[in-house]
Amino acid sequence: MKAEIAVMTAENIDRKAIARGGEILKNGGLVAFPTETVYGLGGNALDPKASMKIYAAKGRPSDNPLIVHIADIRDLDKIVTEVPEKARVLAEKYWPGPLTMILPKADIVPKETTGGLDSVAVRFPSDPIAQELILAAGGYVAAPSANTSGRPSPTTAGHVAEDLGEAIDMIIDGGQVNIGLESTIVDFTEDIPVVLRPGYISLEMLRETLGDVRMDKGLIKPDSKVHPKAPGMKYRHYAPKADLAIVEGSTEGVIAEIEKRAGEAEEKGLTVGIIATDETKGRYSHGIVKSIGSREQEETIAHHLYEVLRDFDSCNVSAIYSEAFFTPRMGQAIMNRLLKAAGHKIINVEEEKENDSTGM
Ligand code: TXA
Ligand code: MG
């Protein structure tokens, strides 16, 4: 089976195709669709069989819960038993948008959708195509990112087709997504809200609205014994075919270190990949250099991260070195994804000079 592909834009929505997608979802089928963060793989959230199909199509462990997408704030009360005041305030401020909230689930939501948990993740996306599809499907669409488990999340319909084109019924192609990283997840099942996954909405923005907000312990010290509370955050999301390492330090130190390693590889007849920025790409003389975006506009870095990682999989490189991107607002989210892709391999140039002990 090959997925039917429907191309449209947010300004010019193909209503017939949306109606067809809605029917497919109501009948238990799977439809991939754009959101403002990444493409989602949708199934009817209230149908346990549809959720099982999603896990199978992605090759995802079924203990890793799905996010239920809604397109009308009034639909929230049917799928949760309680909405704490702080969650209401946050929803008012950031919905529709790149925010997912964890709330106690109502019985109508099957355990298959929540990976066996008593809580449910809910998101109201701002993408008009996503909203129309959700409404056409009856209001509740479970959707993880539309990639094969272990690959970077898709930011174009082409990425979705590459991974899932043979496994699902329909792909709605709404062009390249806007943000490029998955939504911020905030857990409201404890007294103090906890960030389970950083995203476009930063910890600082959340604290501005809510006051006290914690970061999940499993995210702060990824190598410790504390498991992240979002089951999906414990998996190494994406292992590029070539080894990926992040090089951290002053701009000059980082460029010199990557140049040295790329030069050494070249002498051995190997090629390395380099993830640079618009500001630095001209400074490298070895390797295959790809600019991820501009440090002056950090959204561009978030926007291209997954695409660049996917691109390097089709290049024959022996290793990939990436500059670090601790940018002011989205740095937490960008580095969270990049560190996971690198299996937390980070080379600190300044430290290395002192004790030369990174073992890289
Ligand atoms: O931006 C997004 O959120 C995208 C688009 C498609 O909306 N979706 C997405 O879904 O990133 P997914 O399945 O790739 O990531 C969902 C994350 C996983 O880490 C999962 O473990 C966590 O949310 N999660 C879902 N339900 C949860 C719950 N009840 N408690 C804790 N974590 C939960
Ligand atoms: Mg995902």
mmCIF file of N, CA, C and O in Angstrom, residues 31-34 38-42 54 58 60 143-149 151-157 159-165 168 171 310:
data_model
loop_
_atom_site.group_PDB
_atom_site.id
_atom_site.type_symbol
_atom_site.label_atom_id
_atom_site.label_comp_id
_atom_site.label_asym_id
_atom_site.label_seq_id
_atom_site.Cartn_x
_atom_site.Cartn_y
_atom_site.Cartn_z
ATOM 1 N N VAL A 31 -3.278 8.945 9.112
ATOM 2 C CA VAL A 31 -3.033 10.086 8.229
ATOM 3 C C VAL A 31 -1.931 10.952 8.841
ATOM 4 O O VAL A 31 -2.035 11.387 9.985
ATOM 5 N N ALA A 32 -0.870 11.213 8.075
ATOM 6 C CA ALA A 32 0.186 12.119 8.544
ATOM 7 C C ALA A 32 -0.173 13.540 8.129
ATOM 8 O O ALA A 32 -0.717 13.750 7.040
ATOM 9 N N PHE A 33 0.137 14.496 8.991
ATOM 10 C CA PHE A 33 -0.263 15.886 8.727
ATOM 11 C C PHE A 33 0.743 16.867 9.320
ATOM 12 O O PHE A 33 1.444 16.551 10.269
ATOM 13 N N PRO A 34 0.804 18.085 8.747
ATOM 14 C CA PRO A 34 1.741 19.082 9.273
ATOM 15 C C PRO A 34 1.205 19.723 10.544
ATOM 16 O O PRO A 34 -0.002 19.846 10.713
ATOM 17 N N VAL A 38 6.441 19.780 14.131
ATOM 18 C CA VAL A 38 6.934 18.747 13.209
ATOM 19 C C VAL A 38 5.700 18.042 12.627
ATOM 20 O O VAL A 38 4.583 18.272 13.089
ATOM 21 N N TYR A 39 5.885 17.188 11.623
ATOM 22 C CA TYR A 39 4.748 16.422 11.091
ATOM 23 C C TYR A 39 4.314 15.365 12.118
ATOM 24 O O TYR A 39 5.149 14.760 12.793
ATOM 25 N N GLY A 40 2.998 15.159 12.213
ATOM 26 C CA GLY A 40 2.451 14.155 13.125
ATOM 27 C C GLY A 40 1.880 12.979 12.361
ATOM 28 O O GLY A 40 1.465 13.126 11.207
ATOM 29 N N LEU A 41 1.866 11.803 13.006
ATOM 30 C CA LEU A 41 1.242 10.616 12.422
ATOM 31 C C LEU A 41 -0.062 10.372 13.176
ATOM 32 O O LEU A 41 -0.048 9.890 14.308
ATOM 33 N N GLY A 42 -1.183 10.746 12.550
ATOM 34 C CA GLY A 42 -2.454 10.750 13.256
ATOM 35 C C GLY A 42 -3.245 9.455 13.169
ATOM 36 O O GLY A 42 -3.235 8.764 12.157
ATOM 37 N N ILE A 54 -0.565 2.886 15.116
ATOM 38 C CA ILE A 54 0.472 3.936 15.116
ATOM 39 C C ILE A 54 1.794 3.355 15.612
ATOM 40 O O ILE A 54 2.844 3.547 14.991
ATOM 41 N N LYS A 58 5.284 3.031 13.247
ATOM 42 C CA LYS A 58 6.527 3.728 13.614
ATOM 43 C C LYS A 58 7.617 2.784 14.107
ATOM 44 O O LYS A 58 8.778 3.174 14.211
ATOM 45 N N ARG A 60 7.464 1.734 17.175
ATOM 46 C CA ARG A 60 7.668 2.390 18.477
ATOM 47 C C ARG A 60 7.190 1.492 19.598
ATOM 48 O O ARG A 60 6.149 0.856 19.486
ATOM 49 N N ALA A 143 -1.246 11.699 17.926
ATOM 50 C CA ALA A 143 -0.195 11.849 16.913
ATOM 51 C C ALA A 143 1.189 11.994 17.526
ATOM 52 O O ALA A 143 1.492 13.009 18.141
ATOM 53 N N PRO A 144 2.020 10.979 17.339
ATOM 54 C CA PRO A 144 3.440 11.157 17.620
ATOM 55 C C PRO A 144 4.073 11.808 16.395
ATOM 56 O O PRO A 144 3.399 12.004 15.381
ATOM 57 N N SER A 145 5.345 12.145 16.468
ATOM 58 C CA SER A 145 6.021 12.647 15.284
ATOM 59 C C SER A 145 5.992 11.551 14.208
ATOM 60 O O SER A 145 6.089 10.364 14.527
ATOM 61 N N ALA A 146 5.877 11.955 12.936
ATOM 62 C CA ALA A 146 5.630 10.991 11.856
ATOM 63 C C ALA A 146 6.917 10.422 11.254
ATOM 64 O O ALA A 146 7.070 10.370 10.031
ATOM 65 N N ASN A 147 7.839 10.002 12.118
ATOM 66 C CA ASN A 147 9.086 9.379 11.669
ATOM 67 C C ASN A 147 9.095 7.917 12.122
ATOM 68 O O ASN A 147 8.379 7.551 13.048
ATOM 69 N N THR A 148 9.925 7.115 11.466
ATOM 70 C CA THR A 148 10.194 5.786 11.990
ATOM 71 C C THR A 148 10.924 5.994 13.311
ATOM 72 O O THR A 148 11.768 6.879 13.429
ATOM 73 N N SER A 149 10.588 5.195 14.318
ATOM 74 C CA SER A 149 11.225 5.308 15.627
ATOM 75 C C SER A 149 12.748 5.269 15.458
ATOM 76 O O SER A 149 13.271 4.433 14.723
ATOM 77 N N ARG A 151 14.579 7.743 14.083
ATOM 78 C CA ARG A 151 15.026 8.714 13.071
ATOM 79 C C ARG A 151 14.618 10.122 13.512
ATOM 80 O O ARG A 151 13.744 10.268 14.369
ATOM 81 N N PRO A 152 15.230 11.162 12.954
ATOM 82 C CA PRO A 152 14.849 12.511 13.356
ATOM 83 C C PRO A 152 13.393 12.791 12.984
ATOM 84 O O PRO A 152 12.900 12.265 11.989
ATOM 85 N N SER A 153 12.730 13.633 13.760
ATOM 86 C CA SER A 153 11.343 13.994 13.450
ATOM 87 C C SER A 153 11.286 14.674 12.084
ATOM 88 O O SER A 153 12.197 15.391 11.701
ATOM 89 N N PRO A 154 10.192 14.435 11.345
ATOM 90 C CA PRO A 154 10.078 14.978 9.986
ATOM 91 C C PRO A 154 9.641 16.433 9.982
ATOM 92 O O PRO A 154 8.699 16.809 10.674
ATOM 93 N N THR A 155 10.307 17.249 9.184
ATOM 94 C CA THR A 155 9.918 18.652 9.045
ATOM 95 C C THR A 155 9.371 18.943 7.645
ATOM 96 O O THR A 155 8.983 20.057 7.360
ATOM 97 N N THR A 156 9.373 17.923 6.774
ATOM 98 C CA THR A 156 8.723 18.050 5.456
ATOM 99 C C THR A 156 7.933 16.759 5.193
ATOM 100 O O THR A 156 8.205 15.714 5.797
ATOM 101 N N ALA A 157 6.987 16.860 4.247
ATOM 102 C CA ALA A 157 6.205 15.668 3.879
ATOM 103 C C ALA A 157 7.117 14.630 3.218
ATOM 104 O O ALA A 157 6.861 13.421 3.311
ATOM 105 N N HIS A 159 10.130 13.845 4.156
ATOM 106 C CA HIS A 159 10.693 13.024 5.237
ATOM 107 C C HIS A 159 9.692 11.957 5.676
ATOM 108 O O HIS A 159 10.057 10.811 5.952
ATOM 109 N N VAL A 160 8.420 12.336 5.749
ATOM 110 C CA VAL A 160 7.382 11.385 6.182
ATOM 111 C C VAL A 160 7.287 10.245 5.174
ATOM 112 O O VAL A 160 7.269 9.058 5.539
ATOM 113 N N ALA A 161 7.262 10.611 3.878
ATOM 114 C CA ALA A 161 7.137 9.599 2.825
ATOM 115 C C ALA A 161 8.326 8.636 2.862
ATOM 116 O O ALA A 161 8.154 7.422 2.690
ATOM 117 N N GLU A 162 9.516 9.182 3.093
ATOM 118 C CA GLU A 162 10.746 8.381 3.190
ATOM 119 C C GLU A 162 10.600 7.292 4.269
ATOM 120 O O GLU A 162 10.948 6.138 4.063
ATOM 121 N N ASP A 163 10.056 7.690 5.423
ATOM 122 C CA ASP A 163 9.979 6.768 6.561
ATOM 123 C C ASP A 163 8.722 5.894 6.525
ATOM 124 O O ASP A 163 8.781 4.711 6.844
ATOM 125 N N LEU A 164 7.562 6.491 6.170
ATOM 126 C CA LEU A 164 6.286 5.806 6.408
ATOM 127 C C LEU A 164 5.402 5.679 5.174
ATOM 128 O O LEU A 164 4.259 5.232 5.283
ATOM 129 N N GLY A 165 5.939 6.081 4.009
ATOM 130 C CA GLY A 165 5.137 6.116 2.785
ATOM 131 C C GLY A 165 4.416 4.823 2.460
ATOM 132 O O GLY A 165 3.352 4.835 1.845
ATOM 133 N N ILE A 168 1.243 3.832 5.810
ATOM 134 C CA ILE A 168 0.067 4.586 6.259
ATOM 135 C C ILE A 168 -0.845 4.910 5.085
ATOM 136 O O ILE A 168 -0.484 4.697 3.929
ATOM 137 N N ILE A 171 -0.860 11.069 3.359
ATOM 138 C CA ILE A 171 0.061 12.097 3.854
ATOM 139 C C ILE A 171 -0.453 13.443 3.366
ATOM 140 O O ILE A 171 -0.647 13.637 2.160
ATOM 141 N N ARG A 310 19.327 14.447 8.928
ATOM 142 C CA ARG A 310 18.872 13.503 7.893
ATOM 143 C C ARG A 310 19.795 13.563 6.677
ATOM 144 O O ARG A 310 20.164 12.537 6.111
#
